[in-house]
mmCIF file of C-alpha atoms and ligand atoms in Angstrom:
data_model
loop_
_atom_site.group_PDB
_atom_site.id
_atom_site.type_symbol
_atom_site.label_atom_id
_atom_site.label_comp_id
_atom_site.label_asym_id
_atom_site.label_seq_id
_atom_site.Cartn_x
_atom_site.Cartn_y
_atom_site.Cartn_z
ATOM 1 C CA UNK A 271 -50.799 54.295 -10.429
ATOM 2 C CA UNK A 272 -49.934 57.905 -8.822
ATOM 3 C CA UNK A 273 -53.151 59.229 -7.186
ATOM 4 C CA UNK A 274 -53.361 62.942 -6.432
ATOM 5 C CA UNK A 275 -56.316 63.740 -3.876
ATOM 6 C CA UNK A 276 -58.005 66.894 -3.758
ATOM 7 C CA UNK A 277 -59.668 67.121 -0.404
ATOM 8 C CA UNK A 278 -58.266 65.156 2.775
ATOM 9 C CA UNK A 279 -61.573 64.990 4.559
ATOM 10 C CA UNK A 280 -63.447 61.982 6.012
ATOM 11 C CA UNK A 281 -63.924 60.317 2.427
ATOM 12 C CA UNK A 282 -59.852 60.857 1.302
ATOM 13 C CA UNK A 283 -59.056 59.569 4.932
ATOM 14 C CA UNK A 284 -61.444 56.823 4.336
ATOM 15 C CA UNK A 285 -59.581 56.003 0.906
ATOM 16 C CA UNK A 286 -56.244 56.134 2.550
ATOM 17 C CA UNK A 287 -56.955 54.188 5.545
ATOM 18 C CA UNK A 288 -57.990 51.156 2.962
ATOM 19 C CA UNK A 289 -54.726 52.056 0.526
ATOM 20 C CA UNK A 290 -52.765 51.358 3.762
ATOM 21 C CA UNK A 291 -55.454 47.842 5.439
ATOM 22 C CA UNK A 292 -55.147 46.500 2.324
ATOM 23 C CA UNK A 293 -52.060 47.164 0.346
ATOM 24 C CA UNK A 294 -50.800 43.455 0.703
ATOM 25 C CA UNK A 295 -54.135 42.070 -0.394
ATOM 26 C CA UNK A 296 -54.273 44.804 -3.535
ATOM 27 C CA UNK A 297 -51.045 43.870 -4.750
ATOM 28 C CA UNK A 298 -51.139 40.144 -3.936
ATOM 29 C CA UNK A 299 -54.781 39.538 -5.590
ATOM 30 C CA UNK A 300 -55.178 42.919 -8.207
ATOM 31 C CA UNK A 301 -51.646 43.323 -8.946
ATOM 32 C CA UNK A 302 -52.702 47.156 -7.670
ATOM 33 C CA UNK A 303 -49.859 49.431 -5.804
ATOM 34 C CA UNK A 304 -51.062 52.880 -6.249
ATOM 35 C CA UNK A 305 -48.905 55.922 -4.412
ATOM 36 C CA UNK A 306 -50.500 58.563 -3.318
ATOM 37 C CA UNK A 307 -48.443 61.684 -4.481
ATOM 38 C CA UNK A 308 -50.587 64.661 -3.827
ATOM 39 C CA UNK A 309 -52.590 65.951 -1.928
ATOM 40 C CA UNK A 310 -54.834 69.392 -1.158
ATOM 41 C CA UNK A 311 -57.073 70.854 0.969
ATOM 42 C CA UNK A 312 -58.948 73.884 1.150
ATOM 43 C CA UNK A 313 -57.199 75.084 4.445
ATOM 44 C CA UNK A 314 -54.538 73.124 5.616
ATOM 45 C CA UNK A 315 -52.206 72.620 3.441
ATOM 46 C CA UNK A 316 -50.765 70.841 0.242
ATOM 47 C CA UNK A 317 -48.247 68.285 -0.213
ATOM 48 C CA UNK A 318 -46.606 66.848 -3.232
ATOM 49 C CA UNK A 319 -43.545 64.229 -3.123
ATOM 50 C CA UNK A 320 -43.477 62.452 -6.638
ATOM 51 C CA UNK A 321 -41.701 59.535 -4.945
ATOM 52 C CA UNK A 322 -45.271 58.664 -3.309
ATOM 53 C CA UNK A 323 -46.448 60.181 -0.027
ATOM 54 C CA UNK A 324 -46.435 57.996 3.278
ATOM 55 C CA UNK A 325 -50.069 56.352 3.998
ATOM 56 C CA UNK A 326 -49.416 55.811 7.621
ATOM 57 C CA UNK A 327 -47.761 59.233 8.366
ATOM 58 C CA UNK A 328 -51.047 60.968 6.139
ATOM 59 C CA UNK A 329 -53.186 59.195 8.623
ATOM 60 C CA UNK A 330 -51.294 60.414 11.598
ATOM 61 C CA UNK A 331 -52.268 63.988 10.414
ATOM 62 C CA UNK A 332 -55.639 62.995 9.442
ATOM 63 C CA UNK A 333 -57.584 66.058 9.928
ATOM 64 C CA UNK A 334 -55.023 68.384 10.909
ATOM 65 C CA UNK A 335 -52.531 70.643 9.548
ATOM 66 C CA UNK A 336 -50.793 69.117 6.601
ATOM 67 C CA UNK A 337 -47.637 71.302 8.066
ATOM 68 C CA UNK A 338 -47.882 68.979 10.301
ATOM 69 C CA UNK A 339 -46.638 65.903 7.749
ATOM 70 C CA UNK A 340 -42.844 66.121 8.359
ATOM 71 C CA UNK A 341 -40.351 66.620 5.590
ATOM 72 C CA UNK A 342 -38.952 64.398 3.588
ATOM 73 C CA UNK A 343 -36.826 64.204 0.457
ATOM 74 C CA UNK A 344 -38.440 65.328 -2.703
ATOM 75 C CA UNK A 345 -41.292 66.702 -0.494
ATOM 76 C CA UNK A 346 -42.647 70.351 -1.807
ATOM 77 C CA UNK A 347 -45.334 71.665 0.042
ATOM 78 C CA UNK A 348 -45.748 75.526 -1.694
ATOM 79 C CA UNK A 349 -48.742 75.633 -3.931
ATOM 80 C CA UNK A 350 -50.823 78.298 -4.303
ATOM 81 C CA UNK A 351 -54.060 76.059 -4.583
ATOM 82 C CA UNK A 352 -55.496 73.110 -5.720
ATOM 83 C CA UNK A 353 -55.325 74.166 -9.548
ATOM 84 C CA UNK A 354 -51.181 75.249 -8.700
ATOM 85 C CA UNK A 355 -51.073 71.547 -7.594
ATOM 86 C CA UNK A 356 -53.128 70.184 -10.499
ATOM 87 C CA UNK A 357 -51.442 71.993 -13.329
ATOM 88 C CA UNK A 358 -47.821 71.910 -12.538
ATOM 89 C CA UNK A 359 -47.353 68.140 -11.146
ATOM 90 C CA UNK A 360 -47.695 64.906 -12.432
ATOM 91 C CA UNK A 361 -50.045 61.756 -11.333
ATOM 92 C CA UNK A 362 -51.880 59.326 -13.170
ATOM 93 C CA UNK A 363 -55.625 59.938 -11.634
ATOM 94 C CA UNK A 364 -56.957 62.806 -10.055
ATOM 95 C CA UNK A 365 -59.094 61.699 -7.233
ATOM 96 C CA UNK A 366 -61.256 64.319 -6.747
ATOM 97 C CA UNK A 367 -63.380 64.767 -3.135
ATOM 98 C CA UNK A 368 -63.237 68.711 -2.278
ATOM 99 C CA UNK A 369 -66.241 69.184 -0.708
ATOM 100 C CA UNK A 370 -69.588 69.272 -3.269
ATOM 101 C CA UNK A 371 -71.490 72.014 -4.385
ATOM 102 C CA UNK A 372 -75.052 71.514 -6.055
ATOM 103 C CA UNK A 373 -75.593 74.688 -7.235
ATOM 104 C CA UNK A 374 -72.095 75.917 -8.997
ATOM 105 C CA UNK A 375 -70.235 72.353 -9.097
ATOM 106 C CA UNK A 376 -67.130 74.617 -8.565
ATOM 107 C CA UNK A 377 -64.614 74.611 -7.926
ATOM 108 C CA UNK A 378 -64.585 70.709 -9.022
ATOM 109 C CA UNK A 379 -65.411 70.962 -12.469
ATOM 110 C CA UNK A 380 -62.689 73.548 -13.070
ATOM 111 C CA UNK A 381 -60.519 70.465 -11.343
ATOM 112 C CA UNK A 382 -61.678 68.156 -13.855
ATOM 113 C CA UNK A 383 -60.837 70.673 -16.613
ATOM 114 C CA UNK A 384 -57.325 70.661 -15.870
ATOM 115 C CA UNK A 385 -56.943 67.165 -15.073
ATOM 116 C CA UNK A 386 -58.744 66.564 -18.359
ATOM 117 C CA UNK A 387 -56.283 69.537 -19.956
ATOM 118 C CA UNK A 388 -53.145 67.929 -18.256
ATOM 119 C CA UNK A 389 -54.471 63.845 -19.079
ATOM 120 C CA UNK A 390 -55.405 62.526 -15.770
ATOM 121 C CA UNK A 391 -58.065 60.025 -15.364
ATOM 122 C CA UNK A 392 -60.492 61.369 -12.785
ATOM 123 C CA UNK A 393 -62.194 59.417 -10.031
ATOM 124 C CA UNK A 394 -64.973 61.095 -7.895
ATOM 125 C CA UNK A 395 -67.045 61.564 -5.060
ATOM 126 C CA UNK A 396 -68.312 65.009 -5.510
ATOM 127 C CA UNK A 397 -71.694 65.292 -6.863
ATOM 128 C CA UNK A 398 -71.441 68.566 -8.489
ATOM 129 C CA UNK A 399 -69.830 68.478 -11.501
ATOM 130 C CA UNK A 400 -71.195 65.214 -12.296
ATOM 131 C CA UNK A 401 -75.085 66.974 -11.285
ATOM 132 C CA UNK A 402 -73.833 69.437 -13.089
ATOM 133 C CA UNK A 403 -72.815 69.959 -16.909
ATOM 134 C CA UNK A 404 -71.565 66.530 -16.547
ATOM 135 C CA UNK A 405 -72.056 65.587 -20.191
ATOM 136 C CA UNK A 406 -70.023 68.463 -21.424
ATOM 137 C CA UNK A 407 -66.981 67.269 -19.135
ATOM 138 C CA UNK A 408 -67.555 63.702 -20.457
ATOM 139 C CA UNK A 409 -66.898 64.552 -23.960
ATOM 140 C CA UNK A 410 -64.196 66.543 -22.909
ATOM 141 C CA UNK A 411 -62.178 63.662 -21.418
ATOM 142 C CA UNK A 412 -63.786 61.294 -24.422
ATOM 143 C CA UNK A 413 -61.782 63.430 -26.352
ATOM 144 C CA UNK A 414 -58.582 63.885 -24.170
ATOM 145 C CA UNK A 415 -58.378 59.679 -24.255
ATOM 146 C CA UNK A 416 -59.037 59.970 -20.357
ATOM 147 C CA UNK A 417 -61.807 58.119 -17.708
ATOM 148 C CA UNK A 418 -64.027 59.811 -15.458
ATOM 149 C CA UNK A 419 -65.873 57.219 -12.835
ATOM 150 C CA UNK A 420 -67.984 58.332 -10.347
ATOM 151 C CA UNK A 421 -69.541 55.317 -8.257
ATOM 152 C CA UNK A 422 -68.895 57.214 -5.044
ATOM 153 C CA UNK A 423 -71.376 59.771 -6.140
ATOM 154 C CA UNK A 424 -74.308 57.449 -5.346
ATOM 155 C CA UNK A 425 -74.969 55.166 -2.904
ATOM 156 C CA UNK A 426 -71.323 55.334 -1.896
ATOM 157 C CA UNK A 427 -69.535 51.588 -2.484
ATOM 158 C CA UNK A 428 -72.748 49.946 -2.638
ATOM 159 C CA UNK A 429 -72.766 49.317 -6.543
ATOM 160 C CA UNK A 430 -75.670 51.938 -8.337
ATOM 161 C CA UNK A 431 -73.715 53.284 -11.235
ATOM 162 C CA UNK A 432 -72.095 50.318 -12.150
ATOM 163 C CA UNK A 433 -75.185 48.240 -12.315
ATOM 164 C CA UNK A 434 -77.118 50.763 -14.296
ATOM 165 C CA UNK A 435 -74.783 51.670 -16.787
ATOM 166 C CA UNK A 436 -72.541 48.439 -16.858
ATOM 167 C CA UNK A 437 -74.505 45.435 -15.644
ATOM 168 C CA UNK A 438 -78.249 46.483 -16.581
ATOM 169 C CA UNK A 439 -76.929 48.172 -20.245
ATOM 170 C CA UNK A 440 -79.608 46.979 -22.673
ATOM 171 C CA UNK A 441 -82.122 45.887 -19.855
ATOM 172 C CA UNK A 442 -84.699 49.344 -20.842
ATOM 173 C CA UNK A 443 -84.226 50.925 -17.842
ATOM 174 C CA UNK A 444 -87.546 52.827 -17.145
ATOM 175 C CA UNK A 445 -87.198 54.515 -14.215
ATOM 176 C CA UNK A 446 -84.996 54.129 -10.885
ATOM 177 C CA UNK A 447 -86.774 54.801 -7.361
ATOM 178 C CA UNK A 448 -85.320 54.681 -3.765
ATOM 179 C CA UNK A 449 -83.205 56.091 -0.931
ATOM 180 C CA UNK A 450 -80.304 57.378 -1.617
ATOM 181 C CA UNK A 451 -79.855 60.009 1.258
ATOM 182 C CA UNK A 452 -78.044 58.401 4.480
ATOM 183 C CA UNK A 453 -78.245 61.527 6.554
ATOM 184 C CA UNK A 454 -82.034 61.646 5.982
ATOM 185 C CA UNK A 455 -82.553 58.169 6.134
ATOM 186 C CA UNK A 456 -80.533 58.128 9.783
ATOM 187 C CA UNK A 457 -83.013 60.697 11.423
ATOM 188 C CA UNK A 458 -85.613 59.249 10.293
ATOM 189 C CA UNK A 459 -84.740 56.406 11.946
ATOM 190 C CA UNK A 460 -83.076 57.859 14.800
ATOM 191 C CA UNK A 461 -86.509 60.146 15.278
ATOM 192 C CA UNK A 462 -88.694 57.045 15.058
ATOM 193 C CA UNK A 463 -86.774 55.489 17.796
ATOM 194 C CA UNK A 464 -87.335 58.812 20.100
ATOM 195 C CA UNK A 465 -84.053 61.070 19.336
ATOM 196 C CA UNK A 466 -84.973 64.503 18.762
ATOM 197 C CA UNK A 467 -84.055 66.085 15.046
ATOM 198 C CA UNK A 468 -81.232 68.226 16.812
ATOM 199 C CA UNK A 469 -79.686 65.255 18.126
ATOM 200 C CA UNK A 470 -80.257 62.863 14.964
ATOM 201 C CA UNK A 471 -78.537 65.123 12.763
ATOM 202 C CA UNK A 472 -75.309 65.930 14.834
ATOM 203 C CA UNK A 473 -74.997 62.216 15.615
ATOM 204 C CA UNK A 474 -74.710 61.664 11.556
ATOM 205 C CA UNK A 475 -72.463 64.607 11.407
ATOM 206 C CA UNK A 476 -70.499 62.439 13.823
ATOM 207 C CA UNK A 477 -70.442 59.442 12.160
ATOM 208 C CA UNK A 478 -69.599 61.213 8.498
ATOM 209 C CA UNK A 479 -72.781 60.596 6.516
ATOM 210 C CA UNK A 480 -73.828 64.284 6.445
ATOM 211 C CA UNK A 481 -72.279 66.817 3.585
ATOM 212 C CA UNK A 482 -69.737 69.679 4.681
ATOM 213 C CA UNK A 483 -72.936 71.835 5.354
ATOM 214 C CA UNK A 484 -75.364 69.456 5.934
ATOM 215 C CA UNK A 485 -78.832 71.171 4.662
ATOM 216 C CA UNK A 486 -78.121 69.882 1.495
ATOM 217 C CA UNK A 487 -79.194 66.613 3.022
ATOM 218 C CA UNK A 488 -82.333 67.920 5.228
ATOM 219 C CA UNK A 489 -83.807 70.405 2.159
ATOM 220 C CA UNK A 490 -84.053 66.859 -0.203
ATOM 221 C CA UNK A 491 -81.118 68.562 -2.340
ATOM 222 C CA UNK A 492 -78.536 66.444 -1.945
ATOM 223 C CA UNK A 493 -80.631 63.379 -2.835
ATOM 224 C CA UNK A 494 -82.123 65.909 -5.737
ATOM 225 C CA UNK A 495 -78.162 65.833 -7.078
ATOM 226 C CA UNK A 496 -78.182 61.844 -6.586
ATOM 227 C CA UNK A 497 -81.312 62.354 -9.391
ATOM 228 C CA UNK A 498 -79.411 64.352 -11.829
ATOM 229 C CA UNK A 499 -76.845 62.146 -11.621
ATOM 230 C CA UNK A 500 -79.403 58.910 -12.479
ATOM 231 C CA UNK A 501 -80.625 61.208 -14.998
ATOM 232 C CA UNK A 502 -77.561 61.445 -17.035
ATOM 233 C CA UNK A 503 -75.760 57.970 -16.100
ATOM 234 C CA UNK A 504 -78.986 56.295 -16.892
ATOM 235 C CA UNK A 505 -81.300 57.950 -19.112
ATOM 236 C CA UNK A 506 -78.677 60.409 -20.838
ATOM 237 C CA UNK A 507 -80.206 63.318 -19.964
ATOM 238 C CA UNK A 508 -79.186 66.609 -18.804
ATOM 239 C CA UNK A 509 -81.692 68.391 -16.527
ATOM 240 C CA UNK A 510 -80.997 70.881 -13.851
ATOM 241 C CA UNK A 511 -82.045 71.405 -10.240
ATOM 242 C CA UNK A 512 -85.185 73.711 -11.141
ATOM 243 C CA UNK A 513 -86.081 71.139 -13.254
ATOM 244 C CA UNK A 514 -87.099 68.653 -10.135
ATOM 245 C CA UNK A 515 -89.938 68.838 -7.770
ATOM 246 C CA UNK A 516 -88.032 68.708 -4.425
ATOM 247 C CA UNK A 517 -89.232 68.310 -0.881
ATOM 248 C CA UNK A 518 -86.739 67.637 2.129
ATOM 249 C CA UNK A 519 -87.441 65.852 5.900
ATOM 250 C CA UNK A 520 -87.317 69.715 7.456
ATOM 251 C CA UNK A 521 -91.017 69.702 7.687
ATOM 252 C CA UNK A 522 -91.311 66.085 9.232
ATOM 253 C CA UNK A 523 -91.976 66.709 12.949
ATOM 254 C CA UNK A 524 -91.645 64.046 16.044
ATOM 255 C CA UNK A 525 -95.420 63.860 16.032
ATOM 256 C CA UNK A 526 -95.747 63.492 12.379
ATOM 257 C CA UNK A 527 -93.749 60.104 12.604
ATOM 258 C CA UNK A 528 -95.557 59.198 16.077
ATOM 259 C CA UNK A 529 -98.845 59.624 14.118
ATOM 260 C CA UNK A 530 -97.163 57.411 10.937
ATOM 261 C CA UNK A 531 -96.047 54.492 13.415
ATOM 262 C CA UNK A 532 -99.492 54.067 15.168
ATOM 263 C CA UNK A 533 -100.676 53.634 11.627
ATOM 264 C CA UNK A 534 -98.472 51.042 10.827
ATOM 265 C CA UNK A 535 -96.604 53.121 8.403
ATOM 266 C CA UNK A 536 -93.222 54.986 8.022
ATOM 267 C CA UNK A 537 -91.457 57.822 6.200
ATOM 268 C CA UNK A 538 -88.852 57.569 3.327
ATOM 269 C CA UNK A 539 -87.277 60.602 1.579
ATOM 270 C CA UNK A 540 -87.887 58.947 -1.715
ATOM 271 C CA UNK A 541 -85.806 59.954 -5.094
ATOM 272 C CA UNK A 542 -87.166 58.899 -8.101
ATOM 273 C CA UNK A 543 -85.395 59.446 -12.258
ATOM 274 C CA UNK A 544 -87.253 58.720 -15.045
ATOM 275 C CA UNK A 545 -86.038 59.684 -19.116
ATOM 276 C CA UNK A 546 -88.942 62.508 -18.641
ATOM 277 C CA UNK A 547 -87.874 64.197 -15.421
ATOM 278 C CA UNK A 548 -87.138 63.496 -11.382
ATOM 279 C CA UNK A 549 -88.560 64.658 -7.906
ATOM 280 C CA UNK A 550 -88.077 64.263 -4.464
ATOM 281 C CA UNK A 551 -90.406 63.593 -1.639
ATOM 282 C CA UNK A 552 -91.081 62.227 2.079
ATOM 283 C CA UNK A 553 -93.537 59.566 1.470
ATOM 284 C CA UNK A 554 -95.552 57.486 4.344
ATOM 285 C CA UNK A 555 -95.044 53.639 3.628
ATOM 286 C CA UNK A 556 -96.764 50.928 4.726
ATOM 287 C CA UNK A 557 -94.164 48.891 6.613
ATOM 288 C CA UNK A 558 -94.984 45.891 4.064
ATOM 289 C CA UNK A 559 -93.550 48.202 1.126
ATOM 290 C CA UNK A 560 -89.788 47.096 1.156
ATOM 291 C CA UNK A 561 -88.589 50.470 1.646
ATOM 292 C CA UNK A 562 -89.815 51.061 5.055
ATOM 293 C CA UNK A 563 -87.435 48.284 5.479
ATOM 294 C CA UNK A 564 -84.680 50.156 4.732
ATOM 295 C CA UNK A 565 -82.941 51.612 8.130
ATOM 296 C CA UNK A 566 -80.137 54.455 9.239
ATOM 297 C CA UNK A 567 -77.525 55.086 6.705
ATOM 298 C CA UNK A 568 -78.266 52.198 4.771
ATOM 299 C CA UNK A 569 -79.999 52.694 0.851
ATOM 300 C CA UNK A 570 -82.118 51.045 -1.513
ATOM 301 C CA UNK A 571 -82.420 51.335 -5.498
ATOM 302 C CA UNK A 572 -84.659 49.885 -7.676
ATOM 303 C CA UNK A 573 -84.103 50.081 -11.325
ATOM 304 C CA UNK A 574 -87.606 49.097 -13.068
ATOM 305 C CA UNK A 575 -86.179 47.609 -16.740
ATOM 306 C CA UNK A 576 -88.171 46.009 -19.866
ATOM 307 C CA UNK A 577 -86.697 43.208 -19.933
ATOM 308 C CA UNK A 578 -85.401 41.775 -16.059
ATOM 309 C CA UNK A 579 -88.517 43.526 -14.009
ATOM 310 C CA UNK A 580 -87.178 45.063 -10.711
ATOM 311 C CA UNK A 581 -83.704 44.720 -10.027
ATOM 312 C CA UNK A 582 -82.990 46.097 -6.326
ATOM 313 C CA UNK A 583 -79.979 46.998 -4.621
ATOM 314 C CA UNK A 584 -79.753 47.760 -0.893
ATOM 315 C CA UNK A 585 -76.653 48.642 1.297
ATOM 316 C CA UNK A 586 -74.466 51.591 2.864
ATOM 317 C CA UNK A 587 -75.297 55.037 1.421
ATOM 318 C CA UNK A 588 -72.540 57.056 3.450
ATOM 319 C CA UNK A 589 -69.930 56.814 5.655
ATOM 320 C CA UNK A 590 -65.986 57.049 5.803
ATOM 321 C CA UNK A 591 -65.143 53.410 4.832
ATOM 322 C CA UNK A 592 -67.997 52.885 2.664
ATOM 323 C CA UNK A 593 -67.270 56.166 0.162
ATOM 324 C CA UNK A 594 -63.663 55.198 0.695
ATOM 325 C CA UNK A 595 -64.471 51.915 -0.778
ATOM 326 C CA UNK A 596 -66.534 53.554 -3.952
ATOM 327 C CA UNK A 597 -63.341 55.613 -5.016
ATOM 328 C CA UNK A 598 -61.264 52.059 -4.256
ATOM 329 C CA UNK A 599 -63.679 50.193 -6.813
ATOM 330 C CA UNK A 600 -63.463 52.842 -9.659
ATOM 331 C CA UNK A 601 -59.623 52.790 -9.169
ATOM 332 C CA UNK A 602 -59.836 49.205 -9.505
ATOM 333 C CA UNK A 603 -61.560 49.112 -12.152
ATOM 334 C CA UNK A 604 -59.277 52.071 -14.196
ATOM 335 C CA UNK A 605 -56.475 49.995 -12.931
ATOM 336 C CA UNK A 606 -57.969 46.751 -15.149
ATOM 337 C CA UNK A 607 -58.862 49.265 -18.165
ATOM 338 C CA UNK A 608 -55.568 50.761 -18.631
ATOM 339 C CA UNK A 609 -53.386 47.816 -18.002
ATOM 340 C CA UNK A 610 -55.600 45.596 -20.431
ATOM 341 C CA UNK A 611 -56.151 47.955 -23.139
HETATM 342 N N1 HSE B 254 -74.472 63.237 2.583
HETATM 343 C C1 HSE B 254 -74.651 62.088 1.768
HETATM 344 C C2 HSE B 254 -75.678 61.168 2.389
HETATM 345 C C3 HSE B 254 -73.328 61.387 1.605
HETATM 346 O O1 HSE B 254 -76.032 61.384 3.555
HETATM 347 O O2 HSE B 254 -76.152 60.249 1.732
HETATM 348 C C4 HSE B 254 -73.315 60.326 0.536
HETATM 349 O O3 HSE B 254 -73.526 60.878 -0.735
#
């Protein structure tokens, strides 16, 4: 399988980084050797070598100049952009994690155009095109005979998308309800255990969780995304961002959660899809309400269905080797669909 990554940030590193742990153990137990062939960023660089790039030497550069990867034979680094790249060379699945934007989804879903025009799978960890338009794009690859999967997009490799659409299909989902924001979830912690906002938020720029401009996370939005998404894996429905009543942790101060701990309670940024709509909203829990349970980066879903009650799912929402992990499972699974079908 010849992957082609758009975007060589924390999440492609994160992807590569496992590629390169665990290539023994993928081939040995999954019968899985993907090469990665291609690869673009917004400002340093592309590479393309359809012999298969080197992992090890990719990681070397990590978040530098991709001048900086030296040549090789069949190497070509001259491409105009990411849509130069996309259009004119060859791979099997187009791994797309450019960095996401809720409002436009661009210029992803014009990436997932032409991979759907030029019949590449796509696997994904940016939110906007699949907040976005999403079910226009699906029937666009429906018809082109190729995948999209997007488990990265929520909850990163804790499983979310695969249980609702795969493992709970049939249950009557009625509505889905959690945290599925690690930046937000992280300061909230962090702030509860004396860390000033400031400090909280570089710390999970630090450590990866946040987006590329990280008020998406604080204003509730990119959790609102995370809703759309639900909305469309798991109810079918298309809604937009005006459509959703959303409130972020901006207006939470250190006194606020002072006053919320002395009452034996805690605040959540909680997201919550139904088939009729979505919102988002900080919400004081009593510390008995599994929720307040939930800590730092770490998430929690709970899909309410007809028939098996509440089905919950907690773990990582964010992070390098946890998204990295979310693209590895889609590919995994692509890689079982294609060579069994
Ligand atoms: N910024 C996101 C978060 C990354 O903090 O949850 C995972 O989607």
């Amino acid at each position: 399988m010849k992957l082609m990554l758009i975007g060589f940030g924390v999440v492609g590193q994160g992807l590569v980084e496992i590629l390169h742990d665990k290539k023994e153990t993928l081939e040995a137990q999954h019968g899985f050797s993907p090469q990665v062939v291609g690869v673009a960023t917004g400002s340093r660089g592309f590479l393309y070598n359809a012999k298969g790039l080197s992992l090890s030497t990719l990681l070397d550069v990590g978040r530098g100049s991709l001048a900086d990867y030296p040549d090789e034979e069949g190497l070509e680094r001259d491409f105009s952009d990411a849509s130069d790249l996309i259009q004119g060379r060859g791979a099997d699945v187009l791994v797309e994690i450019s960095p996401t934007n809720i409002d436009t989804a661009m210029p992803a879903t014009k990436h997932f155009q032409m991979a759907i025009a030029t019949k590449k799978h796509i696997v994904t960890a940016n939110k906007g095109p699949v907040a976005v338009g999403f079910s226009q794009l699906m029937q666009q690859a429906k018809d082109a005979g190729v995948h999209i999967r997007y488990e990265a997009t929520l909850m990163a490799g804790t499983p979310a998308i695969n249980i609702g659409t795969e493992a709970l299909a049939g249950s009557g989902i009625k509505a889905v309800r959690g945290i599925v924001n690690g930046t937000t979830n992280y300061i909230l912690t962090q702030m509860e255990a004396g860390l000033a906002y400031e400090d909280a938020l570089k710390k999970a720029q630090e450590l990866g969780y946040a987006e590329t401009d990280p008020t998406a996370d604080v204003e509730g939005l990119d959790a609102a995304a995370k809703v759309l998404i639900m909305m469309g894996a798991f109810f079918g429905k298309d809604a937009s961002l005006k459509e959703l009543d959303v409130t972020g942790i901006t207006g939470i101060s250190a006194a606020d959660i002072a006053e919320a701990k002395e009452a034996g309670e805690r605040y959540k940024l909680i997201a919550e899809a139904t088939v009729t709509g979505g919102r988002v909203m900080p919400m004081r829990l009593p510390l008995s309400d599994p929720l307040a349970q939930v800590s730092s980066a770490t998430n929690a879903l709970t899909f309410s269905t007809e028939l098996m009650g509440d089905v919950t799912v907690i773990g990582a929402g964010a992070g390098q080797k946890e998204t990295g992990f979310a693209l590895l499972s889609d590919l995994l699974a692509l890689h079982r669909t294609i060579t069994t079908r």
